XYZ file of C-alpha atoms in Angstrom:
634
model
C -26.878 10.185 66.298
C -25.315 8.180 63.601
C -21.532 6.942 64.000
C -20.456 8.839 61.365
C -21.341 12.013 63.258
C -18.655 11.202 66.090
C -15.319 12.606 65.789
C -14.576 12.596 69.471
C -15.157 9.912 71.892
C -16.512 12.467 74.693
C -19.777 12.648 72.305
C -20.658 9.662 74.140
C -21.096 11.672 77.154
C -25.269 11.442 78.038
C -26.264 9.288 75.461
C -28.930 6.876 76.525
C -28.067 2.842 76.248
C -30.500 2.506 73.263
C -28.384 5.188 71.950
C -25.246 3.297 72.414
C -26.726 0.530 70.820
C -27.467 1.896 67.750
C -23.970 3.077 67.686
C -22.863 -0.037 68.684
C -24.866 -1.633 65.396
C -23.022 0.720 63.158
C -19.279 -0.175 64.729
C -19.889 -3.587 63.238
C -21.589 -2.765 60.274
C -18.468 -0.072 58.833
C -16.582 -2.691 61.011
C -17.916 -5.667 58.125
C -17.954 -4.292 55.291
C -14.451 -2.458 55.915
C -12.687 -5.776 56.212
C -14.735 -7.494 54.055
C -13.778 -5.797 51.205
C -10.099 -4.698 52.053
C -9.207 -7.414 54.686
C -8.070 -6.893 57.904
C -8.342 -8.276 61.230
C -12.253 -8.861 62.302
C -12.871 -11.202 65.362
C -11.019 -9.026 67.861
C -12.571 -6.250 67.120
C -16.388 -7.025 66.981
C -15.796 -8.294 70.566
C -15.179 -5.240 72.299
C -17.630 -2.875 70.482
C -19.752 -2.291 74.112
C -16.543 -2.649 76.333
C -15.574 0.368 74.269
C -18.260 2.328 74.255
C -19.087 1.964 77.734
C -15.479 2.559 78.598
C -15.397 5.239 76.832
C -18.581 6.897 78.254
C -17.428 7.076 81.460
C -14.163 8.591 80.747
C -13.172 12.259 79.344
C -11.088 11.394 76.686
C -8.834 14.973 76.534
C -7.597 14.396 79.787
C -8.217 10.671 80.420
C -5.776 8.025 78.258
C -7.014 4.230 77.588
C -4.153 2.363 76.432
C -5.044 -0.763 74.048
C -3.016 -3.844 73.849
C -2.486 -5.208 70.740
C -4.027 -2.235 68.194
C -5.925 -5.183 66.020
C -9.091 -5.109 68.687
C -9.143 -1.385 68.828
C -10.966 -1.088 65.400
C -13.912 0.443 66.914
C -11.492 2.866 68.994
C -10.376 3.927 65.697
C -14.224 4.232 64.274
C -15.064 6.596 67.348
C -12.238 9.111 67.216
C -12.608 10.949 64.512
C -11.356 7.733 61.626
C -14.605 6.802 60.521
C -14.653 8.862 57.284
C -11.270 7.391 56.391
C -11.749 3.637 57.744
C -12.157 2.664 54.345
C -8.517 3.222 53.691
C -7.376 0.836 56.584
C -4.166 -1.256 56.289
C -3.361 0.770 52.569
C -0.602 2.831 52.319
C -1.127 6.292 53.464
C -4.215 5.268 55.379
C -5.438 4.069 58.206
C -3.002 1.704 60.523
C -4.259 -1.922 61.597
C -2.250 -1.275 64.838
C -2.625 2.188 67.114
C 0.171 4.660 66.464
C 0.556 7.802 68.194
C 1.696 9.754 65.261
C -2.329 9.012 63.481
C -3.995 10.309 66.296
C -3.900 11.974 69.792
C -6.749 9.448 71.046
C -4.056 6.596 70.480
C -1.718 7.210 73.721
C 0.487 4.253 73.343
C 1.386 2.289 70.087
C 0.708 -1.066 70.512
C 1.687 -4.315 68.070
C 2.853 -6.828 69.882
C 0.700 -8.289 73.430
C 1.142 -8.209 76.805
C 2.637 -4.349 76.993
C -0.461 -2.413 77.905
C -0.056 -3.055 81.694
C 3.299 -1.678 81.347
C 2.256 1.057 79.449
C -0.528 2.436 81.853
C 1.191 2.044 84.844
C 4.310 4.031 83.781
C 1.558 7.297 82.580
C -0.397 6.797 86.258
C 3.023 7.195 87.985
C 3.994 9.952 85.477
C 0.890 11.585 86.152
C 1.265 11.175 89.843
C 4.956 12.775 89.804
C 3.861 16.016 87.932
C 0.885 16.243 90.747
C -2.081 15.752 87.588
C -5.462 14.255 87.814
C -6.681 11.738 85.086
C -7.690 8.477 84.757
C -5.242 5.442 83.104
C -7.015 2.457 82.223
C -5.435 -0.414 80.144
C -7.565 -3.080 77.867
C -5.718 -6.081 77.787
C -6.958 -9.580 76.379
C -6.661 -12.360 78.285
C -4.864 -14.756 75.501
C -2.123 -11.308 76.334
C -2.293 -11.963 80.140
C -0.320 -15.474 79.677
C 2.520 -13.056 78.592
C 5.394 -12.705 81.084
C 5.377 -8.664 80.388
C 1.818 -7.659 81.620
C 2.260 -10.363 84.920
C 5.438 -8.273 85.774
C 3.069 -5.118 85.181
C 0.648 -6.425 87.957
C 2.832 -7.773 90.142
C 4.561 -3.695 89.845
C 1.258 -2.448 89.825
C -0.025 -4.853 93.010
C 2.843 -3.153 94.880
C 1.314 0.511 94.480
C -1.687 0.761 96.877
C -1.965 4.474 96.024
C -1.526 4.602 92.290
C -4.923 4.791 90.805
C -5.057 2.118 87.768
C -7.986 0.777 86.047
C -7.059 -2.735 83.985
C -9.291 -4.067 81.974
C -9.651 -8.070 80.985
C -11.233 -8.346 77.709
C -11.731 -12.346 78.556
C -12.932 -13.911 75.295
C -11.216 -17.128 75.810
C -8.958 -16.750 72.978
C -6.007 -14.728 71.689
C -5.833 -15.620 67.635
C -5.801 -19.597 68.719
C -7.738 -21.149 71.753
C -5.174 -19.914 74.802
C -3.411 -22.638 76.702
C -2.248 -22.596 80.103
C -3.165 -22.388 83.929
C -4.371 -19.221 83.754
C -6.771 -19.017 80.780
C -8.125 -22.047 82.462
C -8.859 -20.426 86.138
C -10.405 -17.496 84.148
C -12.656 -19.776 82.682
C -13.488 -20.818 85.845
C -14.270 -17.093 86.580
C -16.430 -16.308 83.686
C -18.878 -19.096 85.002
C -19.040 -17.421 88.545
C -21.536 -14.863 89.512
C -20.420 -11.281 90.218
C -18.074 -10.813 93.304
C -18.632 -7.019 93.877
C -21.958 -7.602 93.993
C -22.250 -10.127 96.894
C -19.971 -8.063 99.250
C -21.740 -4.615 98.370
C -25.358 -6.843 99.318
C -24.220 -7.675 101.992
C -22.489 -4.322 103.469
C -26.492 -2.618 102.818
C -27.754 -5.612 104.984
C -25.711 -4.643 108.251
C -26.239 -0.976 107.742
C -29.786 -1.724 108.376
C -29.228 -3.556 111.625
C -30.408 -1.270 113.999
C -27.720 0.742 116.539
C -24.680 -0.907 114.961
C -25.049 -0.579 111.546
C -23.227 2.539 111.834
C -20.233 1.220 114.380
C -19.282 -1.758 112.551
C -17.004 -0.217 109.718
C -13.330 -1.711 110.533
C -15.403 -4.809 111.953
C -17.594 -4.833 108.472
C -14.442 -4.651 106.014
C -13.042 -7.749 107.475
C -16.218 -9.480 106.632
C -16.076 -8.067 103.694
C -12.726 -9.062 102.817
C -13.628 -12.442 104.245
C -16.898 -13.096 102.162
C -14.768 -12.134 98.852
C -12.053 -15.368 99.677
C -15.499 -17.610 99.730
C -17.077 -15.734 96.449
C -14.241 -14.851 94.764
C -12.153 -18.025 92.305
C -9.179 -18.839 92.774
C -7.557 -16.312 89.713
C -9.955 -13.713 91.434
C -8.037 -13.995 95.260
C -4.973 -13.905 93.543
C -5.315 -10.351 92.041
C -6.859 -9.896 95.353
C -3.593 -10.925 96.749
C -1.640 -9.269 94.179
C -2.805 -6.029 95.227
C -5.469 -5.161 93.106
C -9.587 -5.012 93.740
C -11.057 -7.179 91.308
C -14.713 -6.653 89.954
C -16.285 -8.811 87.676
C -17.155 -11.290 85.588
C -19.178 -8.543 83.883
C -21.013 -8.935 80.269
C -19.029 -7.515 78.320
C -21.922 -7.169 75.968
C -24.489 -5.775 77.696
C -23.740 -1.816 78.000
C -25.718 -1.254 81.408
C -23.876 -3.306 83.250
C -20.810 -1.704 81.785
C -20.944 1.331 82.477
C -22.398 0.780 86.161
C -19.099 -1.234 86.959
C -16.716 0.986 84.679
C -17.973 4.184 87.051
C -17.860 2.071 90.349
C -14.555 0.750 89.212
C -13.284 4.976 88.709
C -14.382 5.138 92.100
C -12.058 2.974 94.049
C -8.840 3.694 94.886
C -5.184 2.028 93.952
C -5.340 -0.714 91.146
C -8.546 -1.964 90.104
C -8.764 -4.999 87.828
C -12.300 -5.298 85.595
C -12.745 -9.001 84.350
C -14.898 -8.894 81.412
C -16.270 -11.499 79.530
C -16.936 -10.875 75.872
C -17.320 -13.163 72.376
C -14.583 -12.581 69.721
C -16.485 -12.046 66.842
C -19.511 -11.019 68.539
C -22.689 -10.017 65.509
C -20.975 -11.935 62.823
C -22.346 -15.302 63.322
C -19.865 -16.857 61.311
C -16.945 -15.504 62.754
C -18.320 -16.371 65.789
C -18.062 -20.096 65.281
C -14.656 -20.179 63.405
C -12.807 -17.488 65.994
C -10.062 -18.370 64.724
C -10.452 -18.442 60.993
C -11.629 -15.146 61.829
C -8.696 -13.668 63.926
C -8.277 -12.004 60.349
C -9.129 -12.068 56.858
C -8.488 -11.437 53.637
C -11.586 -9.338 51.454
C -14.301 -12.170 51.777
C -18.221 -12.163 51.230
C -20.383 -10.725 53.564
C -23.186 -13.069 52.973
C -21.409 -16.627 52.764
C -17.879 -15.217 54.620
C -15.869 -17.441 51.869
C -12.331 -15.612 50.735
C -13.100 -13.656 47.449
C -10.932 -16.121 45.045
C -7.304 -15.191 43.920
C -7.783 -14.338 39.825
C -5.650 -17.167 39.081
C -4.146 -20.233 41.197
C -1.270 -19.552 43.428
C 1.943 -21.447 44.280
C 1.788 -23.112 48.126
C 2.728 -20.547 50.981
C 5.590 -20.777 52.404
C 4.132 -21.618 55.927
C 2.354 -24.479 54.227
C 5.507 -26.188 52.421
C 7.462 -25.708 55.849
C 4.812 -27.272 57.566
C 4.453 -29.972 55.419
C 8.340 -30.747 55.072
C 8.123 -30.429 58.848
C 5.391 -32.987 59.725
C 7.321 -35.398 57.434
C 10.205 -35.528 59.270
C 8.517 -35.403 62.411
C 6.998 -39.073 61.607
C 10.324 -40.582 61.471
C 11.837 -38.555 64.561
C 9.902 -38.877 67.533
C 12.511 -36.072 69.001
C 11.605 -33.499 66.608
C 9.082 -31.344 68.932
C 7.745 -28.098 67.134
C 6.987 -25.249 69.422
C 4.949 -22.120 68.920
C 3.888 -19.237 70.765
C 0.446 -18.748 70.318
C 0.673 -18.719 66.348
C 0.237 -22.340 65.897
C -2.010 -21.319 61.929
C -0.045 -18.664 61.436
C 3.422 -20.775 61.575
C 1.862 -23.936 59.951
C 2.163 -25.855 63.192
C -1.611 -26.505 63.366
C -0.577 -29.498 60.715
C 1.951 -31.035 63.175
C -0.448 -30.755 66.130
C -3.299 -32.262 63.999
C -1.302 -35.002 62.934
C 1.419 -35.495 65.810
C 0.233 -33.376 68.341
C 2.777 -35.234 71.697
C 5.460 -33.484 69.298
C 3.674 -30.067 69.210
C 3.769 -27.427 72.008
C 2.104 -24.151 72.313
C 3.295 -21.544 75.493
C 0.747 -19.084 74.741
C 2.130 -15.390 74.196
C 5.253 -16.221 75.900
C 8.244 -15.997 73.208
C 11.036 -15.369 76.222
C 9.556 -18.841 77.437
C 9.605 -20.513 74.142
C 13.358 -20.060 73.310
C 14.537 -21.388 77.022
C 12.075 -24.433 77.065
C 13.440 -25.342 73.270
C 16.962 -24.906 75.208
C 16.231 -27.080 77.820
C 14.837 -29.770 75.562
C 17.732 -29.486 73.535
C 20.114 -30.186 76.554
C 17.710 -33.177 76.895
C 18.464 -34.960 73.366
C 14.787 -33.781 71.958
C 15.295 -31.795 68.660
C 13.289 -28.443 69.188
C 11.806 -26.488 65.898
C 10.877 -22.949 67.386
C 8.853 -21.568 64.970
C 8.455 -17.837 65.793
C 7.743 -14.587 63.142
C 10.830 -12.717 62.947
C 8.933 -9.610 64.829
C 8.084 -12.160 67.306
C 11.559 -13.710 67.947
C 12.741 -9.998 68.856
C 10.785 -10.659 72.283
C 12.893 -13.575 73.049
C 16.644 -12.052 72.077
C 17.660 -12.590 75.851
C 16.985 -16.125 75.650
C 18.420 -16.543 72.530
C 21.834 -14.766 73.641
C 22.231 -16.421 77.257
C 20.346 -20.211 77.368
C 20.300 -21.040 73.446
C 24.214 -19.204 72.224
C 25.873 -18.826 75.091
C 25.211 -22.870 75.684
C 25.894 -23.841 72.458
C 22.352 -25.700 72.225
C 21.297 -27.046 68.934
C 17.655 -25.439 68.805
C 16.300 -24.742 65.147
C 14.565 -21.739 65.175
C 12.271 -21.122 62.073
C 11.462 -16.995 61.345
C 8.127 -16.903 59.016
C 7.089 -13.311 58.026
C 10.965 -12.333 57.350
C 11.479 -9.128 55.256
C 8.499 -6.804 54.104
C 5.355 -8.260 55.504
C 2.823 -5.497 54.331
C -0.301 -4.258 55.591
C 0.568 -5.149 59.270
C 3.629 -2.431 59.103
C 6.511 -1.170 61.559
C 5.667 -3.795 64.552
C 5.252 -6.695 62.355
C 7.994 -5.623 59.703
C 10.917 -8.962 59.873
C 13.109 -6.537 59.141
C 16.322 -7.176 62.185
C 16.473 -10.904 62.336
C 19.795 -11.344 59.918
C 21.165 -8.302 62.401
C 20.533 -9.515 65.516
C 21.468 -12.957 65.493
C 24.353 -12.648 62.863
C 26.227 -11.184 65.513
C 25.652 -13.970 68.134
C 28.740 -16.678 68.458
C 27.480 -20.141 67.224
C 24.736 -19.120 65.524
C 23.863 -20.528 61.710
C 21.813 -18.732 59.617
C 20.532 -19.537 56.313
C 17.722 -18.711 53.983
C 16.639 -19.988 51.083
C 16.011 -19.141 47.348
C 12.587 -20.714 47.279
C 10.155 -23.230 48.375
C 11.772 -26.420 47.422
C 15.043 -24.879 48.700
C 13.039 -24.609 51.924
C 12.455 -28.002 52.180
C 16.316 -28.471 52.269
C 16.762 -26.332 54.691
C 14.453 -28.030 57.578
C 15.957 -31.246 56.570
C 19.095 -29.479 57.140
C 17.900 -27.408 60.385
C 16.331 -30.516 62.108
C 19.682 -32.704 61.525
C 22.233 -30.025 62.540
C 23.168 -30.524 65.944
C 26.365 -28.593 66.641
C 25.079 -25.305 67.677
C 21.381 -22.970 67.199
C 20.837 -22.330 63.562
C 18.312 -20.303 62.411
C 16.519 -20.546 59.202
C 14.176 -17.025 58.068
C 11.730 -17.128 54.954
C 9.147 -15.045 53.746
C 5.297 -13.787 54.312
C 3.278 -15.114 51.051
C 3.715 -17.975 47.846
C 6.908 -19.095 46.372
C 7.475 -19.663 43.012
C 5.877 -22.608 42.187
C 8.392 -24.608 42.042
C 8.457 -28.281 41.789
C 8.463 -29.926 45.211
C 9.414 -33.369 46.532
C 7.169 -35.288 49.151
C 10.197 -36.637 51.073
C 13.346 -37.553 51.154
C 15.168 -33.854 51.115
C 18.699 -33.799 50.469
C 20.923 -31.698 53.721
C 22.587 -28.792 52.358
C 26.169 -28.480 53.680
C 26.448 -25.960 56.326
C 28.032 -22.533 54.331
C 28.052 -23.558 50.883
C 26.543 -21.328 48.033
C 25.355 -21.828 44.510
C 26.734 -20.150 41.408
C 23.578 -19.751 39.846
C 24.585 -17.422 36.434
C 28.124 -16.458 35.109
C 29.401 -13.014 34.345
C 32.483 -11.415 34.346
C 31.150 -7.219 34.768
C 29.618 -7.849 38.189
C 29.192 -9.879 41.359
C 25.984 -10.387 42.529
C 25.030 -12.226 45.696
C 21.765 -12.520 46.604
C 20.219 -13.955 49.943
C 17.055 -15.485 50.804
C 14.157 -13.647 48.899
C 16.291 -11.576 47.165
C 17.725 -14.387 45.178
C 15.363 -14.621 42.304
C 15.270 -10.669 42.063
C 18.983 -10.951 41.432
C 18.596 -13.259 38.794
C 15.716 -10.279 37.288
C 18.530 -7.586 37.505
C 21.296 -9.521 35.837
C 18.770 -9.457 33.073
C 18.395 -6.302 32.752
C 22.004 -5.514 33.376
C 22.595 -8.280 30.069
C 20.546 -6.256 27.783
C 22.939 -3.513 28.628
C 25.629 -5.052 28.107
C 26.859 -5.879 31.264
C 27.367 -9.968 32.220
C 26.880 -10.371 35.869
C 27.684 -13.410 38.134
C 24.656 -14.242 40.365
C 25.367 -16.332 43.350
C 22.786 -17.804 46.024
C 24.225 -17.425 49.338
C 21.726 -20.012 51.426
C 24.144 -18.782 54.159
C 24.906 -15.466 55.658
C 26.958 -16.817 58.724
C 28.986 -18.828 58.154
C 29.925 -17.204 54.593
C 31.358 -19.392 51.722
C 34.668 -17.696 51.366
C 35.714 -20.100 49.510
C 33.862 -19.191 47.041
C 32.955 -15.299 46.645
C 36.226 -13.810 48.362
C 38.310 -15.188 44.881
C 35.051 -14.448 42.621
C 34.624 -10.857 44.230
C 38.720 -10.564 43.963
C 38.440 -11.497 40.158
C 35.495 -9.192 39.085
C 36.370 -6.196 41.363
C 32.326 -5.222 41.650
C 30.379 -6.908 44.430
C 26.621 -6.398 44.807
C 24.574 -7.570 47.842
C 20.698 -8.029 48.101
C 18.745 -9.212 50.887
C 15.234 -8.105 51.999
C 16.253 -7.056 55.534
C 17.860 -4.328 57.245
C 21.194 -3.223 55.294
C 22.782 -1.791 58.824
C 24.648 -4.933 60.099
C 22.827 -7.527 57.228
C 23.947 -9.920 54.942
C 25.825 -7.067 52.751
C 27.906 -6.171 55.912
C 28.993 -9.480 56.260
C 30.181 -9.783 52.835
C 31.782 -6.033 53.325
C 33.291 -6.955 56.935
C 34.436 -10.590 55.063
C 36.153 -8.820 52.364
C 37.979 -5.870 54.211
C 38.879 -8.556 56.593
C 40.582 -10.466 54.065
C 42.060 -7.221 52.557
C 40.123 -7.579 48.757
C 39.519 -3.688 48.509
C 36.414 -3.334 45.707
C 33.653 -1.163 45.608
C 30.416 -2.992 47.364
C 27.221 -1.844 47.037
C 24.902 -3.418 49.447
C 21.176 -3.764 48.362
C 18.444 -3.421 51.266
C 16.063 -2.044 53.178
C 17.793 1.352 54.241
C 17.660 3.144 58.215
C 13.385 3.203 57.805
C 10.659 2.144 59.344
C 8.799 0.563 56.530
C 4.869 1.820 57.140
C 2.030 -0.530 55.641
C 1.370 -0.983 52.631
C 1.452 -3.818 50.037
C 4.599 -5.651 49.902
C 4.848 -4.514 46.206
C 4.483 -0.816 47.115
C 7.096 -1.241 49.798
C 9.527 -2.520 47.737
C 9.056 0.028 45.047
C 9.150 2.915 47.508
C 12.691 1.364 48.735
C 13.999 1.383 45.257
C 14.202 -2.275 45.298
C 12.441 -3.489 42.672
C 14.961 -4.957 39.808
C 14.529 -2.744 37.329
C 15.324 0.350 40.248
C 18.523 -1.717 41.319
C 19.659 -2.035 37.595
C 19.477 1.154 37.229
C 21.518 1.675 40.854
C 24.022 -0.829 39.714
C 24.551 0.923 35.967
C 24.671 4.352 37.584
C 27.034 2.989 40.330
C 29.866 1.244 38.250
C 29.031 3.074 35.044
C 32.499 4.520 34.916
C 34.652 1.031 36.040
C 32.502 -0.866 33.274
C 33.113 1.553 31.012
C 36.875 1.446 31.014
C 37.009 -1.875 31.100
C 34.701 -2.256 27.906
């Protein structure tokens, strides 16, 4: 059978382990070349290629639901039921997602984005299942880089407490989650992954006294207690504690070798209550590259096969933003031994590799623990040490409690730093930044700022690291700035609220934030060689606002404009609407944004078009909008 013959997992069913093999050869191969032409995430998913496969062998997928945590390692999920003919399209718009969503396909049960909610997830469809009086399997895959996450140890300590709730977790234990994971536990299941098989010690062992003649048969309640007691001595410590916790735990299995597999996956279907499969796998397993960088293969860009170098841009690009924060960051670090940069698990991602190469006592990664993150930077801060969270704005959404209660509420001066704000692309709806000027705009105490572009940026960690009367938050964008000319050192602090007038006009006010800024500066163009003059202003600051400035500007041109690449509902342009009705200036705004959507993947380009806001599409909007005002006043 060839893998593009499968359209439904339960073809699986009685195919011999050569077989499954074969198919498991293929995964990889569409797996490669897929990513290597179109990019994409690759390490996760080679890992799991037999863990899938021999799940999926011994389950009945229409009745039975696997629930994936974090979609990026369920690429061979996706291959298997019934996606293979349209893989090639993965991450474009209008094809395949790079994350499970339940809308794409009836095989993907639960959406998943961001780690540590599969637990969660399986547990509340076995106890849904067990209300309406059904009969299926659940069984969750998590990763064990997700397991440091606060969310799936609530799910097993829940799921512990359930001795008759049939659950089936499995650890996809590659030692990693896109960095090396950190922490007590990654380090105990380490331990684990070097010890030999529990189950099978204690199953030896119960065939041994069945064999003992005339009590082999009378021992049962005497022979589980042994039992029990010879799984303290073989079990590690990580491996009593889920014992403890309520679950039966089986493994370390192979996690590539699809014999032993399948013989624990049935055996594991078997037992009743939670039951917690440790499996030990290799991200990147069959791509020997990727198996040596694992985490310059998390994900890629289209590379070649044969070398695995990044197919070169067509021309040089300006620095990344994550690379001139990083660098402005480091700097600053050197000459404040307080400044302490703190990531959750996305130390290459953020640019905080760079400090933790270079400074690494002022560098601290929780793992997958963003809740964790924002009330250790508050506790620092109440200490005197200057804290730099550096989070993705999808990220930070994980940690809102903490940012309400121990960082606002406290009036602690942590500097939290959003990378991937606004339209991110081909990850789409989880990893969208589009809610981070929303959610903390309306939180007392909190600064926010953004800036224009990459040198502007470098003012604005100057500014975040040496502001110490409150949180202040500073978001920027996935991708290259302008190119720009940037200073080493020595950044001048911007003053907290001030904008820039940045082009005069007297037709229209336009005030762009962040991102938006230089598209601003496009559509006053445009608007100029219509004959309309607009004045373009550069916010830097959505909370607090410089009244001073736009309230007698916005008063004096009687059109106001917003543009920010966020959520409109509660933004930037309601702060400038809210500011001016507050103030009683009663002209027509029209605020510029990303509208009540979930923006799906594509290319940031394609997203922005489909949104209408490119600037030629929002000089059009503008013309159309105050067509009749300018008119009359020309």
């Amino acid at each position: 059978m060839h893998l593009s013959e499968i359209t439904h997992p339960n073809q699986l069913h009685g195919l011999s382990i050569r077989q499954l093999q074969q198919i498991a050869r293929q995964i990889r191969e569409k797996h490669l070349q897929t990513v290597a032409t179109y990019g994409g995430h690759l390490g996760p998913g080679l890992g799991v290629v037999e863990l899938t496969l021999a799940l999926y062998q011994t389950l009945d997928l229409d009745r039975d639901k696997v629930i994936w945590d974090v979609g990026h390692q369920a690429y061979p999920h996706k291959l298997i039921t019934g996606r293979y003919n349209c893989f090639d399209t993965l991450r474009q718009k209008d094809g395949v997602a790079g994350y499970l969503k339940r809308c794409e396909s009836k095989f993907d049960h639960f959406g998943a984005g961001h780690a540590s909610t599969s637990i969660s997830a399986a547990l509340g469809m076995a106890l849904a299942r067990d209300l309406k009086g059904q009969n299926f399997k659940v069984a969750a895959v998590i990763g064990d880089g997700a397991l440091t996450g606060g969310m799936a140890l609530e799910a097993i300590n829940h799921a512990g407490h359930l001795p008759k709730t049939k659950l089936l977790v499995v650890l996809n234990d590659n030692e990693m989650s896109i960095s090396p994971n950190v922490g007590a536990i990654p380090r105990y299941l380490n331990k684990m992954r070097l010890s030999p098989p529990m189950q099978f010690l204690t199953d030896n062992l119960e065939e041994q006294f069945k064999h003992i003649p005339f009590v082999g048969e009378s021992l049962s309640p005497e022979l589980e207690r042994v039992k029990e007691g010879m799984k303290r001595l073989a079990v590690p410590k990580v491996g009593a504690v889920f014992e403890e916790l309520g679950f039966t735990y089986m493994g370390p299995v192979d996690g590539h070798n699809l014999e032993e597999l399948i013989a624990t996956f049935k055996q594991a279907h078997q037992m009743p209550g939670p039951v917690l499969v440790h499996v030990a796998t290799v991200k990147g397993k069959g791509y020997e590259i990727a198996e040596k960088d694992q985490v310059g293969y998390h994900a890629q860009s289209p590379f070649n096969l044969v070398t695995g170098k990044a197919i070169p841009a067509s021309s040089p690009k300006p620095p990344a933003y994550s690379k001139v924060f990083s660098h402005a960051l480091v700097k600053l670090a050197e000459s404040n031994p307080k400044i302490v940069g703190i990531t959750a698990a996305m130390a290459t991602g953020t640019g905080l590799d760079k400090l933790h190469a270079k400074l690494p006592k002022q560098y601290i990664d929780v793992g997958i623990a963003e809740q964790h993150a924002v009330t250790l930077a508050a506790a620092m801060a109440c200490e005197g040490i200057r804290p730099v969270v550096a989070i993705y704005s999808t990220f930070l959404q994980r940690g809102y409690d903490q940012i309400v209660h121990d960082v606002c509420i406290q009036n602690l001066p942590v500097f939290f730093c959003l990378d991937r704000a606004g339209i991110v692309g081909a990850d789409g709806p989880t990893h969208q930044g589009m809610y981070d000027i929303s959610y903390l705009r309306c939180l007392p105490n909190m600064v926010l700022m953004a800036p224009k572009d990459e040198a502007e940026l470098q003012q604005m960690v100057a500014t975040g690291v040496n502001y110490t009367s409150g949180p202040i938050a500073m978001r920027y964008p996935r991708g290259n700035g302008y190119g720009v000319p940037l200073m080493e050192e020595g950044w001048e602090e911007l003053p907290i609220g001030k904008a820039e007038i940045l082009r005069q006009g007297d037709d229209v006010l336009m005030l762009g934030y962040g991102s938006m800024v230089y598209p601003a500066m496009q559509v006053a163009e445009i608007l100029s060689e219509h004959g309309i003059e607009a004045t373009v202003i550069n916010a830097r600051f959505a909370k607090p606002l410089d009244t001073e400035l736009i309230l007698p500007l916005a008063q004096k041109i009687g059109r106001v404009v917003t543009l920010e690449e966020g959520c409109v509902m509660g933004g930037f342009g309601s702060a400038i609407a809210e500011s001016l009705l507050d103030n009683d200036i009663l002209v027509p705004v029209m605020r510029i944004g990303v509208p009540d959507v979930l923006v799906d993947h594509a290319t940031p380009e394609q997203s922005m078009a489909e949104l209408g806001l490119t600037p030629p599409q929002i000089a059009d909007r503008v013309r159309k909008s105050f067509s009749r005002q300018l008119s009359a006043v020309k």
